[in-house]
Structures are given as C-alpha cells and as structure tokens.
Amino acid sequence: MNYYDLSKLRLFVESVFTKMGIENEEAILATEVLIKAELRNIPSHGIIRLPDYVRLWQAGRINANPQIKIIKETHTTALIDADKAAGLVVGPKAMKLAIKKAQEYSSGWVCVNNSNHYGIAGYYAMMALEHNMIGISLTNANASVAPTFSVERLLGTNPIAIAIPTDKQPAFVLDMATSPVARGKLTVMEKKGERCPHGWIQDKDGNATDNPSIIRDGGSLVPLGSDNTHASYKGYGLAAVVDVLSGVLSGANYSKWVPPIVSYLPLLANAPGLGTGHFFGAMRIDAFRDAEEFKKEMDNFIQTFRDSKTSAESDAVLIPGDPERIAEEKFSKIGIPKIDAVDKELRELAEILHLDFSL
C-alpha cells in the first residue's frame, strides 16, 4: 500500500478549490472537510469527490463565489440560502451559526437550501464537541435508494450524524448512512474491482446482486435492513425523516429531485425546491444538567459496553466513532492510502487545471 503525504495532499486539494475560484479561507475549510473524511477512513467522501466537484463547477452547478445569506431567522433557528455553494463551504458556516445560537439560547437549529454535496456528516456534528454541546448534522442526497417494496430510486443515502462529548473516553460519534452503505463506497469498490455483500443493492427488477456497478444499469441501493423481513422499513423511515428535515423543511429539493453529485446526470424537471438541503443542530448540555457530570456519566455509559462480554466474532465491543478515530490516529502518522484508480483521476485533474501533483 502506498500513501500520500498528508501535508502535500492537503495543499493539492486546497489548490484545486482555489483554482475553481473559491476564496482562500473557504478553500482551506473545504479542504479540511475532505481531508477529515480520508483520515477517518471514509474515502467515499474524500478526495475521490474532487473531480466531481470540479465538473459540477464547470457545469455551473457549483458557485465558487456564492452570496450565502440568511433568509429567515429567530433566536434559535435560521434558514440559509447557499446560492449553489459547495456544501463543504456552507456547511461549516451553518454549523457555526447553530453553535453560536446554542451558546446564547441553549440550542441552535439551522436549515440550508440551494447547496451541494457537503462531505461527511460527522465533521459538522463534531464541531459542537469542543463547546460542551451535542452536535447533529443531516443531509439529503441524490436518489439512489429504493423504498421498501419499490424498485424506483426515490431517496438518497441520507446520513445522520450525532456527536456527544465525554470526559476521558473518546467522544461518542455516530455517523451513518440510512442505507446499508453510502453510494460513494460502491464507487470505491468499482474502482478497486471488488464485489459487494448481498443485501446492499438490487437490480432494476428488485433482485439482490453483488455488482457495485448495477446502479448505472437501473439498479438501486436498498434501505438499511436490506429487505422487509429484516426491517428495511426502519431504514426507509429514517431516510425519509432526513429528507423531510433537510429538504422539505428547508425549501431544498427532496426525493428524486435532489441534484446528482455527478455533472453528466441531468437535473430533473419540475423540481420542488432549491439544490441540496442540510440540517444542523447544537444543544448545550448545561441547559439540561451540569456538563462535567454529564460527560462523566457518558464515560460510564461507554465503559459499560466496553466491559460487556463479546461474541466469538470480535474481542471488543466498539462504540460509535471508534473505527474512524482509530483510523484517524493511524493515517495522521503514515499518510492517506492511495487508490490507484483515484490517483489516476487526480493526476488527470491536475493536468487539466495546470496544477502540480508531486505527491
């Protein structure tokens, strides 16, 4: 396995965003979101997305110099029009606003419309941790998931992220798609020439398959739970709730109208809203109880699971956020793993944009 030097990769990603015309400070923020995905071993939302962002920008679907504005606001809530900004640009701003409102009024809730793909949901939820707050981040995504009993793609993988601070234990960080796998992970499998487990996707007729390319031939992801027998209606319900909070509530698009992350797919006619939608929340713990006491109880809560008897399948019970935290500790030291097919695309992108790719 070969690895990218972290500092060099960060500079390259930043140079791509700058080449798109994104202002320096915002390019740095966007870079941090992408690099965090790589560090936390979520490459489906990392540098693999750079060529897609550039093509969306070239197609006029990402605005490099947006006029991001608050269009409705109360003490504890806000609605932001992102003006077709990269989600990686508006996302940090929206979460900062939610945190600011929570600092003043105990909780803050911010919806965003007219946006684009924003990377990993967990990045934004984790922003609340240093403020002794619980952070929440949701987003809808272009339709790749068929509801239970359907073969039509009507929902995105619509992730949910909740970050909860602790005392001595690592923070509790849930960052999950509402499908068995994120759409981008199928893309990574395609590029690696791998097959996927049964129970993740179905073909255009609703038959289970292990071909990660089947989405291109009319297939779809299934909701979390895989099928009705295994409670896929619960994953379907979760995905629908995320779509309502991110899309319907914000005035963004929802269901099949959420804009695709790839520029070669057209936008559907009769769209009910504007762009992609996000939902951010921050809750101050001391609005409910003493924050330090809460964090100590969270330690005890987590330790209860760590001390539990394990099955033969594993020698430890993991807490949400453990795999990503362990990966981040590792990759911060050795660099970011290279995927050959992605590396090739980045080199081609560097040539097109006349950028140095000496990584």
Short mmCIF file of C-alpha atoms in Angstrom, two decimals:
data_model
loop_
_atom_site.label_atom_id
_atom_site.label_comp_id
_atom_site.label_asym_id
_atom_site.label_seq_id
_atom_site.Cartn_x
_atom_site.Cartn_y
_atom_site.Cartn_z
CA MET A 1 0.00 0.00 0.00
CA ASN A 2 1.26 3.44 -0.95
CA TYR A 3 0.35 6.60 0.93
CA TYR A 4 0.02 10.31 0.18
CA ASP A 5 2.00 12.71 2.33
CA LEU A 6 -0.74 14.42 4.34
CA SER A 7 0.60 17.97 4.10
CA LYS A 8 1.22 17.70 0.34
CA LEU A 9 -2.22 16.22 -0.27
CA ARG A 10 -3.81 19.00 1.76
CA LEU A 11 -2.02 21.64 -0.34
CA PHE A 12 -3.09 19.96 -3.58
CA VAL A 13 -6.75 19.78 -2.57
CA GLU A 14 -6.65 23.41 -1.47
CA SER A 15 -5.09 24.40 -4.81
CA VAL A 16 -7.95 22.69 -6.68
CA PHE A 17 -10.56 24.63 -4.73
CA THR A 18 -8.61 27.85 -5.23
CA LYS A 19 -8.37 27.13 -8.97
CA MET A 20 -12.16 26.84 -9.01
CA GLY A 21 -12.26 30.40 -7.70
CA ILE A 22 -13.18 29.63 -4.11
CA GLU A 23 -11.73 32.23 -1.74
CA ASN A 24 -8.65 31.18 0.23
CA GLU A 25 -10.25 30.93 3.68
CA GLU A 26 -13.18 28.93 2.33
CA ALA A 27 -10.87 26.73 0.25
CA ILE A 28 -8.99 25.86 3.45
CA LEU A 29 -12.26 24.97 5.21
CA ALA A 30 -13.45 22.82 2.30
CA THR A 31 -10.08 21.07 2.21
CA GLU A 32 -10.30 20.24 5.91
CA VAL A 33 -13.68 18.56 5.42
CA LEU A 34 -12.36 16.36 2.59
CA ILE A 35 -9.13 15.51 4.40
CA LYS A 36 -11.07 14.62 7.55
CA ALA A 37 -13.02 12.06 5.52
CA GLU A 38 -9.76 10.47 4.34
CA LEU A 39 -8.26 10.47 7.84
CA ARG A 40 -11.36 8.81 9.27
CA ASN A 41 -11.19 6.13 6.57
CA ILE A 42 -14.27 7.32 4.70
CA PRO A 43 -12.66 7.64 1.25
CA SER A 44 -16.09 7.57 -0.41
CA HIS A 45 -16.49 11.18 0.78
CA GLY A 46 -12.87 12.27 0.39
CA ILE A 47 -10.58 13.15 -2.50
CA ILE A 48 -12.46 10.78 -4.81
CA ARG A 49 -15.05 13.59 -4.96
CA LEU A 50 -12.67 16.30 -6.19
CA PRO A 51 -13.15 15.60 -9.94
CA ASP A 52 -16.93 15.58 -9.40
CA TYR A 53 -16.81 18.97 -7.68
CA VAL A 54 -14.71 20.44 -10.49
CA ARG A 55 -17.06 19.12 -13.17
CA LEU A 56 -20.09 20.48 -11.28
CA TRP A 57 -18.34 23.84 -11.10
CA GLN A 58 -17.56 23.72 -14.83
CA ALA A 59 -21.21 22.90 -15.50
CA GLY A 60 -22.32 25.92 -13.48
CA ARG A 61 -23.92 23.82 -10.74
CA ILE A 62 -21.42 24.84 -8.04
CA ASN A 63 -20.98 28.56 -7.46
CA ALA A 64 -17.41 29.35 -6.40
CA ASN A 65 -18.33 32.84 -5.18
CA PRO A 66 -21.78 32.46 -3.65
CA GLN A 67 -23.76 35.12 -1.83
CA ILE A 68 -24.68 32.97 1.15
CA LYS A 69 -27.43 34.63 3.13
CA ILE A 70 -29.84 34.06 5.99
CA ILE A 71 -33.36 34.39 4.63
CA LYS A 72 -35.33 33.65 7.81
CA GLU A 73 -34.17 33.74 11.44
CA THR A 74 -35.29 33.56 15.07
CA HIS A 75 -33.20 33.44 18.26
CA THR A 76 -32.75 29.67 17.95
CA THR A 77 -33.31 28.94 14.25
CA ALA A 78 -32.15 30.06 10.83
CA LEU A 79 -32.73 29.23 7.19
CA ILE A 80 -29.78 29.78 4.84
CA ASP A 81 -29.79 30.10 1.05
CA ALA A 82 -26.38 28.79 -0.03
CA ASP A 83 -26.61 30.24 -3.56
CA LYS A 84 -25.33 26.97 -5.08
CA ALA A 85 -22.20 26.99 -2.91
CA ALA A 86 -20.15 23.85 -2.43
CA GLY A 87 -21.63 22.09 0.59
CA LEU A 88 -18.12 21.97 2.04
CA VAL A 89 -18.16 25.79 2.10
CA VAL A 90 -21.62 26.49 3.52
CA GLY A 91 -21.65 23.52 5.90
CA PRO A 92 -19.06 24.86 8.39
CA LYS A 93 -20.73 28.29 8.33
CA ALA A 94 -24.15 26.83 9.07
CA MET A 95 -22.90 24.66 11.93
CA LYS A 96 -21.01 27.60 13.44
CA LEU A 97 -24.25 29.56 13.39
CA ALA A 98 -26.11 26.71 15.12
CA ILE A 99 -23.39 26.64 17.80
CA LYS A 100 -23.50 30.41 18.24
CA LYS A 101 -27.26 30.30 18.77
CA ALA A 102 -26.86 27.45 21.26
CA GLN A 103 -24.28 29.46 23.19
CA GLU A 104 -26.79 32.28 23.55
CA TYR A 105 -30.12 30.43 23.75
CA SER A 106 -29.25 26.82 24.77
CA SER A 107 -29.92 25.29 21.35
CA GLY A 108 -29.48 26.25 17.72
CA TRP A 109 -31.07 24.80 14.58
CA VAL A 110 -30.11 25.75 11.04
CA CYS A 111 -31.52 24.56 7.71
CA VAL A 112 -29.75 25.12 4.40
CA ASN A 113 -31.14 25.03 0.88
CA ASN A 114 -29.63 25.64 -2.57
CA SER A 115 -26.46 23.75 -1.62
CA ASN A 116 -24.42 20.81 -2.91
CA HIS A 117 -22.76 17.65 -1.54
CA TYR A 118 -21.17 18.52 1.83
CA GLY A 119 -18.81 15.63 2.55
CA ILE A 120 -19.05 13.61 5.77
CA ALA A 121 -21.91 14.49 8.09
CA GLY A 122 -19.79 13.67 11.12
CA TYR A 123 -17.44 16.60 10.52
CA TYR A 124 -20.17 19.09 11.31
CA ALA A 125 -21.63 17.25 14.28
CA MET A 126 -18.14 17.01 15.80
CA MET A 127 -17.72 20.79 15.62
CA ALA A 128 -20.00 21.04 18.68
CA LEU A 129 -17.86 18.82 20.91
CA GLU A 130 -15.33 21.45 21.98
CA HIS A 131 -18.21 23.65 23.13
CA ASN A 132 -19.66 21.04 25.51
CA MET A 133 -22.56 20.59 23.12
CA ILE A 134 -24.26 17.73 21.35
CA GLY A 135 -23.97 18.22 17.60
CA ILE A 136 -26.36 16.97 14.95
CA SER A 137 -25.95 17.01 11.18
CA LEU A 138 -28.19 15.60 8.45
CA THR A 139 -28.27 15.96 4.69
CA ASN A 140 -30.29 14.59 1.85
CA ALA A 141 -28.59 13.25 -1.25
CA ASN A 142 -29.43 12.40 -4.83
CA ALA A 143 -31.77 9.45 -5.13
CA SER A 144 -30.01 6.09 -5.18
CA VAL A 145 -32.15 4.15 -2.66
CA ALA A 146 -35.44 2.41 -3.39
CA PRO A 147 -38.01 2.41 -0.56
CA THR A 148 -39.13 -0.95 0.81
CA PHE A 149 -41.17 -2.85 -1.83
CA SER A 150 -40.07 -0.44 -4.60
CA VAL A 151 -37.56 -0.67 -7.45
CA GLU A 152 -37.59 3.09 -8.08
CA ARG A 153 -34.82 5.29 -6.65
CA LEU A 154 -36.65 7.86 -4.52
CA LEU A 155 -34.31 8.53 -1.58
CA GLY A 156 -30.67 9.34 -1.05
CA THR A 157 -28.37 7.55 1.38
CA ASN A 158 -29.33 10.46 3.67
CA PRO A 159 -26.82 10.28 6.56
CA ILE A 160 -27.37 11.00 10.23
CA ALA A 161 -24.51 12.24 12.43
CA ILE A 162 -24.70 12.86 16.17
CA ALA A 163 -21.62 13.74 18.25
CA ILE A 164 -21.73 13.63 22.05
CA PRO A 165 -18.89 14.84 24.30
CA THR A 166 -17.31 12.73 27.02
CA ASP A 167 -14.76 13.19 29.81
CA LYS A 168 -11.92 10.68 29.47
CA GLN A 169 -13.45 8.35 26.91
CA PRO A 170 -13.26 9.26 23.21
CA ALA A 171 -16.32 11.17 22.05
CA PHE A 172 -19.40 9.21 21.00
CA VAL A 173 -19.73 9.93 17.26
CA LEU A 174 -22.48 8.26 15.26
CA ASP A 175 -22.05 8.93 11.53
CA MET A 176 -24.17 6.60 9.43
CA ALA A 177 -25.99 6.35 6.15
CA THR A 178 -29.63 5.27 6.29
CA SER A 179 -28.84 2.65 3.64
CA PRO A 180 -26.54 -0.35 4.29
CA VAL A 181 -23.69 1.56 2.64
CA ALA A 182 -23.01 5.03 1.26
CA ARG A 183 -23.30 5.39 -2.51
CA GLY A 184 -19.68 6.51 -2.68
CA LYS A 185 -18.46 3.25 -1.18
CA LEU A 186 -19.87 1.43 -4.19
CA THR A 187 -17.84 3.81 -6.37
CA VAL A 188 -14.72 2.95 -4.37
CA MET A 189 -15.47 -0.79 -4.83
CA GLU A 190 -15.90 -0.28 -8.56
CA LYS A 191 -12.53 1.42 -8.79
CA LYS A 192 -10.92 -1.37 -6.78
CA GLY A 193 -12.63 -4.09 -8.86
CA GLU A 194 -14.40 -5.52 -5.82
CA ARG A 195 -17.84 -7.10 -5.37
CA CYS A 196 -20.18 -6.02 -2.58
CA PRO A 197 -22.05 -8.11 0.00
CA HIS A 198 -25.56 -9.27 -0.79
CA GLY A 199 -28.18 -7.18 0.94
CA TRP A 200 -26.76 -3.83 -0.14
CA ILE A 201 -28.16 -3.35 -3.64
CA GLN A 202 -30.72 -4.69 -6.07
CA ASP A 203 -31.02 -4.70 -9.85
CA LYS A 204 -33.73 -2.85 -11.80
CA ASP A 205 -36.16 -5.72 -11.19
CA GLY A 206 -35.56 -5.87 -7.45
CA ASN A 207 -33.23 -8.90 -7.41
CA ALA A 208 -30.32 -8.92 -4.96
CA THR A 209 -26.88 -8.59 -6.56
CA ASP A 210 -23.24 -8.13 -5.57
CA ASN A 211 -22.35 -6.00 -8.60
CA PRO A 212 -21.49 -2.46 -7.38
CA SER A 213 -21.93 -1.11 -10.92
CA ILE A 214 -25.59 -2.13 -11.09
CA ILE A 215 -26.70 1.39 -10.13
CA ARG A 216 -25.57 2.52 -13.57
CA ASP A 217 -27.92 -0.05 -15.13
CA GLY A 218 -31.09 0.98 -13.33
CA GLY A 219 -30.42 -0.78 -10.04
CA SER A 220 -30.63 0.78 -6.60
CA LEU A 221 -29.39 0.64 -3.07
CA VAL A 222 -31.86 -0.77 -0.56
CA PRO A 223 -32.69 0.85 2.80
CA LEU A 224 -30.84 -0.06 5.99
CA GLY A 225 -32.16 -3.52 6.90
CA SER A 226 -31.95 -4.78 3.29
CA ASP A 227 -35.49 -6.20 2.94
CA ASN A 228 -38.85 -6.14 4.69
CA THR A 229 -38.13 -9.36 6.58
CA HIS A 230 -35.06 -7.73 8.08
CA ALA A 231 -36.89 -4.46 8.84
CA SER A 232 -35.81 -2.32 5.88
CA TYR A 233 -38.92 -0.23 6.56
CA LYS A 234 -36.98 1.21 9.52
CA GLY A 235 -34.12 2.35 7.31
CA TYR A 236 -36.67 3.66 4.84
CA GLY A 237 -38.34 5.62 7.63
CA LEU A 238 -35.06 7.11 8.84
CA ALA A 239 -34.08 8.15 5.31
CA ALA A 240 -37.47 9.78 4.82
CA VAL A 241 -37.16 11.77 8.07
CA VAL A 242 -33.73 13.06 7.00
CA ASP A 243 -35.22 14.08 3.65
CA VAL A 244 -38.04 15.97 5.36
CA LEU A 245 -35.75 17.84 7.78
CA SER A 246 -33.06 18.56 5.17
CA GLY A 247 -35.22 19.08 2.11
CA VAL A 248 -38.89 19.76 2.76
CA LEU A 249 -38.30 21.91 5.86
CA SER A 250 -35.50 23.96 4.25
CA GLY A 251 -37.15 24.51 0.87
CA ALA A 252 -34.48 22.43 -0.88
CA ASN A 253 -35.24 19.59 -3.26
CA TYR A 254 -36.17 16.18 -1.91
CA SER A 255 -36.71 12.60 -3.07
CA LYS A 256 -35.88 12.05 -6.75
CA TRP A 257 -35.31 15.78 -7.39
CA VAL A 258 -32.19 16.17 -5.23
CA PRO A 259 -29.41 17.16 -7.68
CA PRO A 260 -26.96 14.38 -8.59
CA ILE A 261 -23.35 14.75 -7.48
CA VAL A 262 -22.13 13.93 -11.00
CA SER A 263 -22.45 16.51 -13.75
CA TYR A 264 -23.30 14.04 -16.52
CA LEU A 265 -26.68 13.27 -14.94
CA PRO A 266 -29.32 15.90 -15.74
CA LEU A 267 -31.39 17.82 -13.23
CA LEU A 268 -34.99 16.63 -13.23
CA ALA A 269 -37.75 18.94 -14.41
CA ASN A 270 -40.41 20.35 -12.07
CA ALA A 271 -38.06 20.48 -9.09
CA PRO A 272 -39.97 21.46 -5.94
CA GLY A 273 -37.10 23.30 -4.25
CA LEU A 274 -33.56 24.66 -4.48
CA GLY A 275 -30.47 22.45 -4.64
CA THR A 276 -29.47 20.02 -1.92
CA GLY A 277 -30.59 20.54 1.68
CA HIS A 278 -28.86 20.19 5.06
CA PHE A 279 -29.96 20.33 8.70
CA PHE A 280 -27.68 21.26 11.61
CA GLY A 281 -28.29 21.31 15.34
CA ALA A 282 -26.39 22.12 18.53
CA MET A 283 -27.61 21.61 22.10
CA ARG A 284 -25.83 22.96 25.15
CA ILE A 285 -25.55 20.20 27.73
CA ASP A 286 -25.66 22.59 30.68
CA ALA A 287 -29.15 23.61 29.57
CA PHE A 288 -30.19 20.19 30.89
CA ARG A 289 -27.64 19.28 33.57
CA ASP A 290 -24.10 20.06 34.69
CA ALA A 291 -21.87 19.42 31.67
CA GLU A 292 -18.99 17.85 33.60
CA GLU A 293 -21.33 15.46 35.40
CA PHE A 294 -22.90 14.52 32.09
CA LYS A 295 -19.55 13.79 30.48
CA LYS A 296 -18.52 11.57 33.40
CA GLU A 297 -21.79 9.67 33.07
CA MET A 298 -21.12 9.31 29.35
CA ASP A 299 -17.78 7.72 30.27
CA ASN A 300 -19.61 5.26 32.49
CA PHE A 301 -22.20 4.62 29.80
CA ILE A 302 -19.50 3.84 27.25
CA GLN A 303 -17.43 1.72 29.64
CA THR A 304 -20.49 -0.44 30.28
CA PHE A 305 -20.38 -1.51 26.65
CA ARG A 306 -16.62 -1.89 26.56
CA ASP A 307 -16.80 -4.21 29.56
CA SER A 308 -19.54 -6.38 28.09
CA LYS A 309 -18.96 -10.00 27.14
CA THR A 310 -18.11 -10.34 23.45
CA SER A 311 -19.19 -12.88 20.89
CA ALA A 312 -16.77 -15.16 19.08
CA GLU A 313 -16.78 -12.71 16.18
CA SER A 314 -14.83 -9.98 17.98
CA ASP A 315 -12.64 -9.41 21.03
CA ALA A 316 -14.11 -5.95 21.70
CA VAL A 317 -17.42 -4.12 21.57
CA LEU A 318 -16.93 -0.96 19.57
CA ILE A 319 -18.55 2.38 20.34
CA PRO A 320 -19.82 4.62 17.51
CA GLY A 321 -16.81 6.59 16.30
CA ASP A 322 -14.19 4.02 17.39
CA PRO A 323 -13.24 2.72 13.91
CA GLU A 324 -12.97 6.23 12.50
CA ARG A 325 -10.97 7.51 15.48
CA ILE A 326 -8.53 4.59 15.26
CA ALA A 327 -8.12 5.19 11.53
CA GLU A 328 -7.52 8.91 12.09
CA GLU A 329 -4.79 8.20 14.63
CA LYS A 330 -3.14 5.81 12.18
CA PHE A 331 -3.40 7.85 8.98
CA SER A 332 -2.34 11.06 10.71
CA LYS A 333 1.03 9.36 11.19
CA ILE A 334 1.54 7.36 7.99
CA GLY A 335 -0.42 9.36 5.42
CA ILE A 336 -3.54 8.79 3.31
CA PRO A 337 -3.85 5.43 1.46
CA LYS A 338 -3.69 5.65 -2.32
CA ILE A 339 -6.31 4.04 -4.51
CA ASP A 340 -4.74 3.61 -7.94
CA ALA A 341 -7.83 4.48 -9.97
CA VAL A 342 -8.46 7.61 -7.86
CA ASP A 343 -4.80 8.60 -8.08
CA LYS A 344 -5.03 8.38 -11.88
CA GLU A 345 -8.10 10.64 -11.92
CA LEU A 346 -6.39 13.18 -9.66
CA ARG A 347 -3.34 13.26 -11.92
CA GLU A 348 -5.60 13.87 -14.91
CA LEU A 349 -7.40 16.60 -12.97
CA ALA A 350 -4.08 18.25 -12.13
CA GLU A 351 -3.14 18.30 -15.82
CA ILE A 352 -6.47 19.86 -16.81
CA LEU A 353 -6.15 22.55 -14.14
CA HIS A 354 -2.37 23.02 -14.69
CA LEU A 355 -1.54 22.12 -11.09
CA ASP A 356 1.46 20.32 -9.62
CA PHE A 357 0.75 16.78 -8.48
CA SER A 358 4.11 15.83 -6.97
CA LEU A 359 2.66 13.73 -4.18
#
